Amino acid sequence: MPMISARPLLRLLLLAAPLAACVVGPDYRKPAADLPAAWSAAAPPAAVAPPPESWWTGFADAELTSLITRAAAANLDARAAVLRLAEARAQRAVAGAAQWPNLGANAAGQVTRLSESTPTGALFSKIGQSPALAGVKIDNPYEQYQIGFDAAWEVDLFGHVRRSVEAAGADSDAAAEDSRAVLVSVLGDVGRAYIDLRRAQVKRCIAQDTLTTERGLLDLAGQRRAAGLGGVIDMDRAAAEAAGAEAQLPLLDQQITADINQLSRLVAREPGALRSELETSPTTQSVAPAVTAGLPADLARRRPDIRAAEARLHAATARVGVAVADLFPRVTLAAQGGLQAQSLTTLTHWASRFVNAGPNLELPVFDAGRRRATVRLQTVREREAALDYQRVVLGTVHEADTALAARSADEARRISLSQAAAHDREAADLARQRYAGGVGSFIEVLGAERARQQNDLALADATAAVSIDTVVIYKALGGGWSEAATAAPDVRDRR
């Protein structure tokens, strides 16, 4: 048997090589983020501000840092986002495999008997019984053994495979940014829940101190009545104020439990799991750190959701190229070869070899407009992705600018309330002294105590509001992750 030449196959490869450099469809171009040059609200001072990727360190609170660390490692939403990233990378690997030849090996052994009631079976029987063909041996049933290999490779003439790999790589990038966005959100939620917990605990301390003060006034009113210096009305008013102060405690206890449960959920623990470490009430609230707001242009670099929207636009653009490439012919080089024989003893003989090799051409002729409709569909999806990118950019600018304005307003309110609370405490002390000395009235004492409590509670709310505004600002700026800490080696390698 003559040798089968590989020259035609080599010629086809040499011819296809220049064509394989052609990639149809639109090339992706990085969109320009329409961002203002400066914030409309005055940015807070940036002195000694913590870096955005570790904004929680500015609060100088070891418990908050511990909760942040545990949430980053154990939060179920963050872990699910990591799994979605792994899925996207696996999909990219699947798409990338199409750039390489498929090689396979096979082996088979079978026994076949043809029915003599069929034309083929009847012919076999007649040949086997014919005296004229006595030298020809055709068995029925017969055995057949085969070992061999097969190979196939699509010559990517118009970039169908390369655009598919590009789209899968962009999807992987988007999944990586989505994972970072989830982390930013989770860490921000931890910060807000923790600050809200400390606010509720400080307010409970204020309510408890107020209750102690009101009970002291009740005792004082009783002493003055016993001395003939006061009446029943003073005692009734003091008892009512004490009961009102005591009524605030259950509501604050419920808020504390809700905040502890929220923090337990964020670190993937059962309800109440953190109570023992969080139930100690602080006497003061943490001071919010300064904020490094930067410029609006920094959002496109830091915000994971903007980066994810950009990656999705890239993927949509690449899929337009995939759809356009489907309009053109596709060529696949295929080869099959090996050894085939009717017995194991002759399977390794040179005469048992077989080869089948050559190109396969797939040429679209008629599909009722399906391929061109797919091009239009992917083009519309690309435009939608471009609009979504603009929507995300616009939304993030508004979110960050609003957060900066809120912090500025809440900080001014906190300063004023701090001054008012200091004056009210002095006034309340003086009113109690005057009442105890028989100079002032009980109404004067009650008014001063009510003002003191209201301003202390308002100051606690304002202090927490500034801290929460700070967390919201860093969340709006995309704080809570760093490129070095979250990027895997293959996230950007998609070409």
Tab-separated table of C-alpha atoms in Angstrom:
chain	number	residue	atom	x	y	z
A	1	MET	CA	0.000	0.000	0.000
A	2	PRO	CA	1.502	3.402	-0.889
A	3	MET	CA	2.307	5.919	1.817
A	4	ILE	CA	-0.216	8.733	2.289
A	5	SER	CA	1.454	12.083	1.706
A	6	ALA	CA	1.024	14.916	4.217
A	7	ARG	CA	1.891	17.605	1.672
A	8	PRO	CA	-1.724	18.602	0.839
A	9	LEU	CA	-2.443	19.075	4.514
A	10	LEU	CA	0.718	21.169	4.975
A	11	ARG	CA	-0.209	23.322	2.001
A	12	LEU	CA	-3.635	23.972	3.510
A	13	LEU	CA	-2.076	24.949	6.827
A	14	LEU	CA	0.292	27.376	5.109
A	15	LEU	CA	-2.635	28.880	3.199
A	16	ALA	CA	-4.801	29.198	6.320
A	17	ALA	CA	-2.114	30.802	8.475
A	18	PRO	CA	-2.423	34.339	7.007
A	19	LEU	CA	-6.211	34.111	6.987
A	20	ALA	CA	-6.285	33.107	10.638
A	21	ALA	CA	-4.973	36.549	11.547
A	22	CYS	CA	-8.276	38.110	10.444
A	23	VAL	CA	-10.718	39.053	13.213
A	24	VAL	CA	-14.097	40.461	12.200
A	25	GLY	CA	-16.447	42.515	14.336
A	26	PRO	CA	-15.881	45.717	16.335
A	27	ASP	CA	-12.748	46.100	18.453
A	28	TYR	CA	-13.322	47.093	22.066
A	29	ARG	CA	-12.451	50.635	23.034
A	30	LYS	CA	-12.321	51.714	26.668
A	31	PRO	CA	-15.267	54.059	27.355
A	32	ALA	CA	-14.683	57.521	28.697
A	33	ALA	CA	-16.189	58.001	32.150
A	34	ASP	CA	-18.189	61.244	32.253
A	35	LEU	CA	-17.063	62.478	35.663
A	36	PRO	CA	-17.001	66.047	37.028
A	37	ALA	CA	-13.714	67.735	37.818
A	38	ALA	CA	-14.582	68.276	41.501
A	39	TRP	CA	-17.221	67.432	44.094
A	40	SER	CA	-20.118	69.826	44.484
A	41	ALA	CA	-19.973	69.389	48.269
A	42	ALA	CA	-16.945	70.476	50.240
A	43	ALA	CA	-14.782	67.447	50.909
A	44	PRO	CA	-13.802	66.895	54.563
A	45	PRO	CA	-10.187	67.467	55.569
A	46	ALA	CA	-7.835	64.659	54.594
A	47	ALA	CA	-5.296	65.014	57.408
A	48	VAL	CA	-4.128	61.647	58.803
A	49	ALA	CA	-6.898	59.878	56.878
A	50	PRO	CA	-6.672	56.077	56.576
A	51	PRO	CA	-6.173	54.579	53.107
A	52	PRO	CA	-9.424	53.592	51.364
A	53	GLU	CA	-8.525	49.899	51.286
A	54	SER	CA	-8.389	49.806	55.119
A	55	TRP	CA	-10.664	52.686	56.128
A	56	TRP	CA	-11.715	50.962	59.380
A	57	THR	CA	-8.256	51.461	60.892
A	58	GLY	CA	-9.043	55.169	61.234
A	59	PHE	CA	-11.583	54.420	63.988
A	60	ALA	CA	-8.784	52.932	66.152
A	61	ASP	CA	-11.227	50.275	67.388
A	62	ALA	CA	-9.782	46.782	67.771
A	63	GLU	CA	-13.248	45.186	67.940
A	64	LEU	CA	-14.315	46.785	64.650
A	65	THR	CA	-11.088	45.639	62.974
A	66	SER	CA	-11.667	42.110	64.255
A	67	LEU	CA	-15.232	42.033	62.924
A	68	ILE	CA	-14.081	43.370	59.535
A	69	THR	CA	-11.400	40.676	59.285
A	70	ARG	CA	-13.822	37.896	60.179
A	71	ALA	CA	-16.510	39.125	57.785
A	72	ALA	CA	-14.049	39.325	54.885
A	73	ALA	CA	-13.128	35.673	55.433
A	74	ALA	CA	-16.441	34.096	56.473
A	75	ASN	CA	-19.342	36.135	55.077
A	76	LEU	CA	-21.553	33.882	52.966
A	77	ASP	CA	-22.275	36.510	50.294
A	78	ALA	CA	-18.556	37.161	49.857
A	79	ARG	CA	-17.805	33.438	49.646
A	80	ALA	CA	-20.569	32.942	47.062
A	81	ALA	CA	-19.073	35.767	44.974
A	82	VAL	CA	-15.694	34.003	45.054
A	83	LEU	CA	-17.349	30.834	43.762
A	84	ARG	CA	-18.978	32.802	40.936
A	85	LEU	CA	-15.529	34.128	40.061
A	86	ALA	CA	-14.154	30.573	39.968
A	87	GLU	CA	-17.041	29.598	37.687
A	88	ALA	CA	-16.295	32.465	35.296
A	89	ARG	CA	-12.611	31.516	35.159
A	90	ALA	CA	-13.547	27.924	34.378
A	91	GLN	CA	-15.786	29.151	31.553
A	92	ARG	CA	-12.876	31.170	30.192
A	93	ALA	CA	-10.684	28.056	30.285
A	94	VAL	CA	-13.376	26.147	28.373
A	95	ALA	CA	-13.504	28.857	25.701
A	96	GLY	CA	-9.705	29.070	25.499
A	97	ALA	CA	-9.389	25.337	24.870
A	98	ALA	CA	-11.057	25.817	21.470
A	99	GLN	CA	-7.887	27.565	20.245
A	100	TRP	CA	-5.975	24.297	20.358
A	101	PRO	CA	-6.369	20.996	18.520
A	102	ASN	CA	-8.461	18.213	20.005
A	103	LEU	CA	-6.495	14.972	20.234
A	104	GLY	CA	-8.013	11.646	21.215
A	105	ALA	CA	-7.162	7.975	21.263
A	106	ASN	CA	-9.503	5.042	20.918
A	107	ALA	CA	-9.581	1.292	21.081
A	108	ALA	CA	-12.418	-1.091	20.237
A	109	GLY	CA	-13.182	-4.764	19.874
A	110	GLN	CA	-16.484	-6.172	18.714
A	111	VAL	CA	-18.184	-9.208	17.253
A	112	THR	CA	-20.746	-8.627	14.507
A	113	ARG	CA	-23.206	-11.004	12.848
A	114	LEU	CA	-25.209	-9.799	9.889
A	115	SER	CA	-28.738	-11.081	9.430
A	116	GLU	CA	-28.982	-13.341	6.396
A	117	SER	CA	-32.495	-12.000	5.876
A	118	THR	CA	-31.017	-8.679	4.793
A	119	PRO	CA	-29.383	-8.005	1.415
A	120	THR	CA	-25.934	-7.479	2.960
A	121	GLY	CA	-26.111	-10.602	5.106
A	122	ALA	CA	-27.414	-12.692	2.232
A	123	LEU	CA	-24.589	-11.448	-0.006
A	124	PHE	CA	-21.972	-12.394	2.617
A	125	SER	CA	-23.428	-15.909	2.839
A	126	LYS	CA	-23.469	-16.392	-0.932
A	127	ILE	CA	-19.891	-15.205	-1.281
A	128	GLY	CA	-18.803	-17.576	1.430
A	129	GLN	CA	-20.601	-20.514	-0.314
A	130	SER	CA	-19.561	-19.728	-3.909
A	131	PRO	CA	-16.990	-22.209	-5.395
A	132	ALA	CA	-15.687	-19.453	-7.642
A	133	LEU	CA	-14.694	-17.423	-4.576
A	134	ALA	CA	-13.279	-20.288	-2.571
A	135	GLY	CA	-10.146	-18.300	-1.751
A	136	VAL	CA	-12.115	-15.404	-0.302
A	137	LYS	CA	-12.883	-15.785	3.379
A	138	ILE	CA	-15.837	-13.825	4.671
A	139	ASP	CA	-16.989	-14.825	8.095
A	140	ASN	CA	-20.441	-14.150	9.473
A	141	PRO	CA	-20.263	-13.500	12.394
A	142	TYR	CA	-16.904	-11.728	12.223
A	143	GLU	CA	-14.594	-9.962	14.672
A	144	GLN	CA	-13.054	-6.535	14.297
A	145	TYR	CA	-10.389	-4.820	16.428
A	146	GLN	CA	-9.156	-1.250	16.205
A	147	ILE	CA	-6.742	1.081	17.930
A	148	GLY	CA	-6.136	4.583	16.703
A	149	PHE	CA	-6.318	8.314	17.226
A	150	ASP	CA	-8.290	11.266	15.971
A	151	ALA	CA	-7.493	14.962	15.829
A	152	ALA	CA	-9.439	18.091	14.916
A	153	TRP	CA	-8.601	21.773	14.875
A	154	GLU	CA	-10.725	24.686	13.764
A	155	VAL	CA	-8.763	27.151	11.652
A	156	ASP	CA	-9.983	30.406	13.185
A	157	LEU	CA	-10.178	32.235	9.857
A	158	PHE	CA	-12.423	35.092	10.980
A	159	GLY	CA	-11.828	35.212	14.722
A	160	HIS	CA	-14.857	33.251	15.941
A	161	VAL	CA	-12.795	31.432	18.558
A	162	ARG	CA	-10.666	34.435	19.500
A	163	ARG	CA	-13.700	36.647	20.026
A	164	SER	CA	-15.284	33.907	22.156
A	165	VAL	CA	-12.152	33.735	24.306
A	166	GLU	CA	-12.090	37.535	24.552
A	167	ALA	CA	-15.733	37.584	25.723
A	168	ALA	CA	-15.115	34.842	28.283
A	169	GLY	CA	-12.063	36.714	29.586
A	170	ALA	CA	-14.100	39.894	29.995
A	171	ASP	CA	-16.789	37.899	31.825
A	172	SER	CA	-14.079	36.657	34.174
A	173	ASP	CA	-12.938	40.232	34.773
A	174	ALA	CA	-16.521	41.271	35.534
A	175	ALA	CA	-16.900	38.402	38.005
A	176	ALA	CA	-13.695	39.464	39.750
A	177	GLU	CA	-14.979	43.030	40.085
A	178	ASP	CA	-18.379	41.762	41.279
A	179	SER	CA	-16.564	39.812	43.996
A	180	ARG	CA	-14.780	42.975	45.075
A	181	ALA	CA	-18.052	44.931	45.022
A	182	VAL	CA	-19.639	42.371	47.341
A	183	LEU	CA	-16.655	42.688	49.685
A	184	VAL	CA	-16.961	46.487	49.710
A	185	SER	CA	-20.675	46.197	50.520
A	186	VAL	CA	-20.193	43.585	53.252
A	187	LEU	CA	-17.453	45.526	55.019
A	188	GLY	CA	-19.532	48.705	54.822
A	189	ASP	CA	-22.494	46.857	56.344
A	190	VAL	CA	-20.271	45.637	59.187
A	191	GLY	CA	-19.104	49.194	59.866
A	192	ARG	CA	-22.633	50.605	59.886
A	193	ALA	CA	-24.035	47.833	62.093
A	194	TYR	CA	-21.170	48.195	64.569
A	195	ILE	CA	-21.524	51.977	64.797
A	196	ASP	CA	-25.285	51.614	65.211
A	197	LEU	CA	-24.709	49.082	68.006
A	198	ARG	CA	-22.369	51.415	69.862
A	199	ARG	CA	-24.850	54.271	69.430
A	200	ALA	CA	-27.650	52.169	70.951
A	201	GLN	CA	-25.396	51.159	73.835
A	202	VAL	CA	-24.352	54.772	74.537
A	203	LYS	CA	-27.993	55.869	74.416
A	204	ARG	CA	-28.877	53.105	76.867
A	205	CYS	CA	-26.194	54.409	79.222
A	206	ILE	CA	-27.705	57.897	78.896
A	207	ALA	CA	-31.186	56.509	79.593
A	208	GLN	CA	-29.882	54.561	82.578
A	209	ASP	CA	-28.136	57.662	83.975
A	210	THR	CA	-31.324	59.651	83.427
A	211	LEU	CA	-33.314	57.001	85.298
A	212	THR	CA	-30.858	57.186	88.193
A	213	THR	CA	-31.131	60.975	88.224
A	214	GLU	CA	-34.958	60.873	88.143
A	215	ARG	CA	-35.065	58.407	91.000
A	216	GLY	CA	-32.749	60.700	92.941
A	217	LEU	CA	-35.140	63.590	92.284
A	218	LEU	CA	-38.014	61.410	93.471
A	219	ASP	CA	-36.171	60.781	96.742
A	220	LEU	CA	-35.381	64.478	97.054
A	221	ALA	CA	-39.020	65.403	96.453
A	222	GLY	CA	-40.026	62.951	99.200
A	223	GLN	CA	-37.547	64.459	101.612
A	224	ARG	CA	-38.781	67.987	100.893
A	225	ARG	CA	-42.393	66.913	101.389
A	226	ALA	CA	-41.509	65.284	104.686
A	227	ALA	CA	-39.898	68.562	105.726
A	228	GLY	CA	-43.011	70.480	104.676
A	229	LEU	CA	-41.239	72.219	101.782
A	230	GLY	CA	-43.006	70.462	98.909
A	231	GLY	CA	-46.260	68.851	97.887
A	232	VAL	CA	-47.563	65.601	96.397
A	233	ILE	CA	-47.470	67.075	92.903
A	234	ASP	CA	-43.657	67.220	92.944
A	235	MET	CA	-43.484	63.541	93.900
A	236	ASP	CA	-45.988	62.578	91.195
A	237	ARG	CA	-44.029	64.467	88.547
A	238	ALA	CA	-40.763	62.889	89.664
A	239	ALA	CA	-42.316	59.401	89.622
A	240	ALA	CA	-43.710	59.988	86.119
A	241	GLU	CA	-40.336	61.157	84.814
A	242	ALA	CA	-38.612	58.114	86.327
A	243	ALA	CA	-41.167	55.750	84.764
A	244	GLY	CA	-40.745	57.458	81.383
A	245	ALA	CA	-36.963	57.079	81.538
A	246	GLU	CA	-37.320	53.411	82.482
A	247	ALA	CA	-39.678	52.826	79.518
A	248	GLN	CA	-36.891	53.713	77.083
A	249	LEU	CA	-34.645	50.844	78.188
A	250	PRO	CA	-36.559	47.912	76.569
A	251	LEU	CA	-36.571	49.648	73.171
A	252	LEU	CA	-32.839	50.241	73.356
A	253	ASP	CA	-32.244	46.647	74.486
A	254	GLN	CA	-34.191	45.440	71.454
A	255	GLN	CA	-32.071	47.621	69.139
A	256	ILE	CA	-28.880	46.289	70.737
A	257	THR	CA	-30.022	42.697	70.177
A	258	ALA	CA	-30.912	43.445	66.554
A	259	ASP	CA	-27.479	44.999	65.904
A	260	ILE	CA	-25.634	42.088	67.548
A	261	ASN	CA	-27.644	39.623	65.455
A	262	GLN	CA	-26.891	41.624	62.312
A	263	LEU	CA	-23.171	41.515	63.037
A	264	SER	CA	-23.412	37.783	63.806
A	265	ARG	CA	-25.052	37.194	60.421
A	266	LEU	CA	-22.397	39.227	58.608
A	267	VAL	CA	-19.635	37.034	60.057
A	268	ALA	CA	-21.685	33.862	59.311
A	269	ARG	CA	-22.505	33.055	62.940
A	270	GLU	CA	-25.757	32.094	64.663
A	271	PRO	CA	-27.936	34.775	66.348
A	272	GLY	CA	-26.463	36.037	69.591
A	273	ALA	CA	-23.086	34.395	68.962
A	274	LEU	CA	-21.251	37.699	69.488
A	275	ARG	CA	-23.210	38.919	72.499
A	276	SER	CA	-20.549	38.062	75.061
A	277	GLU	CA	-17.897	40.124	73.254
A	278	LEU	CA	-20.174	43.002	72.236
A	279	GLU	CA	-22.501	43.430	75.217
A	280	THR	CA	-20.107	45.689	77.152
A	281	SER	CA	-21.472	49.198	76.767
A	282	PRO	CA	-18.883	51.860	75.896
A	283	THR	CA	-18.928	55.119	77.813
A	284	THR	CA	-17.954	57.137	74.745
A	285	GLN	CA	-18.316	56.767	70.989
A	286	SER	CA	-15.421	56.394	68.556
A	287	VAL	CA	-14.439	59.556	66.747
A	288	ALA	CA	-14.883	59.317	62.996
A	289	PRO	CA	-11.584	59.563	61.095
A	290	ALA	CA	-10.792	62.066	58.398
A	291	VAL	CA	-11.668	61.094	54.830
A	292	THR	CA	-9.483	61.067	51.736
A	293	ALA	CA	-12.128	61.884	49.146
A	294	GLY	CA	-9.755	62.365	46.221
A	295	LEU	CA	-11.241	63.454	42.906
A	296	PRO	CA	-14.326	62.145	41.094
A	297	ALA	CA	-12.039	60.740	38.393
A	298	ASP	CA	-10.666	58.296	40.981
A	299	LEU	CA	-14.042	56.508	41.061
A	300	ALA	CA	-13.454	54.841	37.688
A	301	ARG	CA	-10.256	53.345	39.079
A	302	ARG	CA	-11.498	52.345	42.543
A	303	ARG	CA	-15.192	51.458	42.244
A	304	PRO	CA	-15.568	47.730	41.476
A	305	ASP	CA	-19.066	48.187	40.048
A	306	ILE	CA	-17.758	50.692	37.471
A	307	ARG	CA	-14.956	48.310	36.547
A	308	ALA	CA	-17.458	45.441	36.320
A	309	ALA	CA	-19.740	47.465	34.026
A	310	GLU	CA	-16.752	48.244	31.826
A	311	ALA	CA	-15.817	44.546	31.646
A	312	ARG	CA	-19.405	43.643	30.687
A	313	LEU	CA	-19.284	46.216	27.897
A	314	HIS	CA	-16.066	44.586	26.708
A	315	ALA	CA	-17.735	41.143	26.737
A	316	ALA	CA	-20.763	42.446	24.840
A	317	THR	CA	-18.516	44.015	22.188
A	318	ALA	CA	-16.607	40.753	21.752
A	319	ARG	CA	-19.867	38.803	21.342
A	320	VAL	CA	-20.797	41.060	18.440
A	321	GLY	CA	-17.591	39.817	16.821
A	322	VAL	CA	-18.572	36.202	17.529
A	323	ALA	CA	-21.939	36.754	15.836
A	324	VAL	CA	-20.325	38.468	12.815
A	325	ALA	CA	-17.804	35.637	12.448
A	326	ASP	CA	-20.700	33.170	12.223
A	327	LEU	CA	-21.642	34.810	8.911
A	328	PHE	CA	-18.427	33.509	7.336
A	329	PRO	CA	-17.237	29.998	6.482
A	330	ARG	CA	-15.603	27.806	9.138
A	331	VAL	CA	-12.826	25.357	8.314
A	332	THR	CA	-11.874	22.429	10.520
A	333	LEU	CA	-8.850	20.234	9.903
A	334	ALA	CA	-9.551	16.650	10.904
A	335	ALA	CA	-7.476	13.479	10.870
A	336	GLN	CA	-8.062	9.904	11.946
A	337	GLY	CA	-5.706	6.973	11.792
A	338	GLY	CA	-4.638	3.760	13.453
A	339	LEU	CA	-4.721	0.005	13.042
A	340	GLN	CA	-7.735	-2.128	12.168
A	341	ALA	CA	-7.984	-5.898	11.687
A	342	GLN	CA	-10.281	-8.909	12.105
A	343	SER	CA	-7.964	-10.585	14.608
A	344	LEU	CA	-5.628	-9.484	17.384
A	345	THR	CA	-2.737	-11.380	15.756
A	346	THR	CA	-2.882	-9.235	12.603
A	347	LEU	CA	-3.751	-5.959	14.305
A	348	THR	CA	-0.127	-4.819	14.501
A	349	HIS	CA	0.682	-5.679	10.858
A	350	TRP	CA	1.692	-2.823	8.574
A	351	ALA	CA	-1.142	-3.691	6.223
A	352	SER	CA	-3.686	-3.024	9.025
A	353	ARG	CA	-3.020	0.707	9.083
A	354	PHE	CA	-5.630	3.229	7.989
A	355	VAL	CA	-5.627	7.019	7.675
A	356	ASN	CA	-8.374	9.534	6.978
A	357	ALA	CA	-7.381	13.206	6.870
A	358	GLY	CA	-8.593	16.395	5.282
A	359	PRO	CA	-10.371	19.710	5.805
A	360	ASN	CA	-14.068	20.147	6.537
A	361	LEU	CA	-15.731	23.315	5.259
A	362	GLU	CA	-18.914	24.651	6.845
A	363	LEU	CA	-20.489	27.306	4.649
A	364	PRO	CA	-23.660	29.125	5.765
A	365	VAL	CA	-26.140	29.142	2.886
A	366	PHE	CA	-29.660	29.598	4.242
A	367	ASP	CA	-30.860	29.935	7.846
A	368	ALA	CA	-33.907	32.176	7.427
A	369	GLY	CA	-31.924	35.186	8.682
A	370	ARG	CA	-30.985	33.636	12.030
A	371	ARG	CA	-27.296	34.605	11.903
A	372	ARG	CA	-27.929	38.206	10.874
A	373	ALA	CA	-30.621	38.521	13.531
A	374	THR	CA	-28.046	37.285	16.059
A	375	VAL	CA	-25.685	40.063	14.958
A	376	ARG	CA	-28.443	42.631	15.520
A	377	LEU	CA	-29.253	41.084	18.892
A	378	GLN	CA	-25.658	41.241	20.109
A	379	THR	CA	-25.311	44.806	18.808
A	380	VAL	CA	-28.335	45.885	20.835
A	381	ARG	CA	-26.883	44.154	23.907
A	382	GLU	CA	-23.637	46.043	23.382
A	383	ARG	CA	-25.524	49.337	23.357
A	384	GLU	CA	-27.384	48.305	26.500
A	385	ALA	CA	-24.059	47.537	28.181
A	386	ALA	CA	-22.755	50.976	27.170
A	387	LEU	CA	-25.825	52.658	28.659
A	388	ASP	CA	-25.484	50.549	31.808
A	389	TYR	CA	-21.881	51.724	32.148
A	390	GLN	CA	-22.998	55.349	31.941
A	391	ARG	CA	-25.789	54.666	34.468
A	392	VAL	CA	-23.376	53.114	36.963
A	393	VAL	CA	-20.890	55.966	36.604
A	394	LEU	CA	-23.589	58.603	37.097
A	395	GLY	CA	-25.038	56.766	40.092
A	396	THR	CA	-21.677	56.453	41.829
A	397	VAL	CA	-20.917	60.158	41.412
A	398	HIS	CA	-24.242	61.087	42.976
A	399	GLU	CA	-23.772	58.555	45.788
A	400	ALA	CA	-20.318	59.829	46.715
A	401	ASP	CA	-21.231	63.507	46.420
A	402	THR	CA	-24.354	63.042	48.564
A	403	ALA	CA	-22.351	61.174	51.203
A	404	LEU	CA	-19.769	63.982	51.363
A	405	ALA	CA	-22.511	66.586	51.778
A	406	ALA	CA	-24.194	64.502	54.509
A	407	ARG	CA	-20.964	64.183	56.486
A	408	SER	CA	-20.315	67.910	56.301
A	409	ALA	CA	-23.832	68.705	57.553
A	410	ASP	CA	-23.799	66.054	60.291
A	411	GLU	CA	-20.389	67.182	61.514
A	412	ALA	CA	-21.623	70.782	61.845
A	413	ARG	CA	-24.697	69.501	63.705
A	414	ARG	CA	-22.544	67.369	66.017
A	415	ILE	CA	-20.371	70.327	66.964
A	416	SER	CA	-23.405	72.486	67.800
A	417	LEU	CA	-25.061	69.700	69.796
A	418	SER	CA	-21.833	69.102	71.714
A	419	GLN	CA	-21.831	72.727	72.828
A	420	ALA	CA	-25.533	72.622	73.669
A	421	ALA	CA	-25.145	69.416	75.683
A	422	ALA	CA	-22.333	70.917	77.740
A	423	HIS	CA	-24.458	73.973	78.615
A	424	ASP	CA	-27.483	71.778	79.421
A	425	ARG	CA	-25.473	69.656	81.833
A	426	GLU	CA	-24.333	72.776	83.671
A	427	ALA	CA	-27.899	74.116	83.749
A	428	ALA	CA	-29.275	70.817	85.073
A	429	ASP	CA	-26.677	70.663	87.845
A	430	LEU	CA	-27.452	74.234	88.880
A	431	ALA	CA	-31.215	73.619	88.832
A	432	ARG	CA	-30.859	70.583	91.111
A	433	GLN	CA	-28.697	72.565	93.516
A	434	ARG	CA	-31.213	75.412	93.621
A	435	TYR	CA	-34.112	72.989	94.202
A	436	ALA	CA	-32.231	71.159	96.967
A	437	GLY	CA	-31.514	74.511	98.629
A	438	GLY	CA	-35.160	75.515	98.460
A	439	VAL	CA	-34.508	78.344	95.999
A	440	GLY	CA	-35.632	76.841	92.695
A	441	SER	CA	-38.848	75.100	91.670
A	442	PHE	CA	-39.318	71.475	90.715
A	443	ILE	CA	-40.612	72.561	87.285
A	444	GLU	CA	-37.268	74.254	86.676
A	445	VAL	CA	-35.436	71.030	87.531
A	446	LEU	CA	-37.617	68.890	85.269
A	447	GLY	CA	-37.179	71.270	82.348
A	448	ALA	CA	-33.401	71.301	82.727
A	449	GLU	CA	-33.206	67.500	83.024
A	450	ARG	CA	-35.385	66.976	79.972
A	451	ALA	CA	-33.231	69.344	77.912
A	452	ARG	CA	-30.069	67.607	79.118
A	453	GLN	CA	-31.345	64.143	78.197
A	454	GLN	CA	-32.675	65.213	74.798
A	455	ASN	CA	-29.410	66.921	73.839
A	456	ASP	CA	-27.309	63.994	75.088
A	457	LEU	CA	-29.372	61.574	73.007
A	458	ALA	CA	-29.252	63.887	69.988
A	459	LEU	CA	-25.485	64.215	70.389
A	460	ALA	CA	-25.144	60.412	70.425
A	461	ASP	CA	-27.188	60.227	67.206
A	462	ALA	CA	-25.166	62.996	65.566
A	463	THR	CA	-21.841	61.416	66.528
A	464	ALA	CA	-22.963	58.067	65.101
A	465	ALA	CA	-24.289	59.821	61.978
A	466	VAL	CA	-20.863	61.325	61.262
A	467	SER	CA	-19.239	57.897	61.662
A	468	ILE	CA	-21.836	56.220	59.447
A	469	ASP	CA	-21.409	59.007	56.870
A	470	THR	CA	-17.690	58.255	56.901
A	471	VAL	CA	-18.349	54.570	56.230
A	472	VAL	CA	-20.784	55.476	53.449
A	473	ILE	CA	-18.208	57.804	51.877
A	474	TYR	CA	-15.535	55.129	51.820
A	475	LYS	CA	-18.048	52.625	50.475
A	476	ALA	CA	-19.067	55.130	47.773
A	477	LEU	CA	-15.398	55.637	46.937
A	478	GLY	CA	-14.949	51.876	46.531
A	479	GLY	CA	-12.930	51.433	49.724
A	480	GLY	CA	-12.366	48.051	51.309
A	481	TRP	CA	-10.248	46.221	48.759
A	482	SER	CA	-6.823	46.500	47.173
A	483	GLU	CA	-5.468	45.211	43.867
A	484	ALA	CA	-2.670	43.300	45.566
A	485	ALA	CA	-4.956	41.601	48.079
A	486	THR	CA	-7.756	40.516	45.745
A	487	ALA	CA	-6.302	39.998	42.260
A	488	ALA	CA	-5.461	36.461	41.186
A	489	PRO	CA	-2.585	35.848	38.712
A	490	ASP	CA	-4.863	34.996	35.777
A	491	VAL	CA	-7.670	37.546	36.164
A	492	ARG	CA	-6.379	39.852	33.400
A	493	ASP	CA	-4.819	37.330	31.063
A	494	ARG	CA	-7.565	36.790	28.507
A	495	ARG	CA	-5.906	37.136	25.103
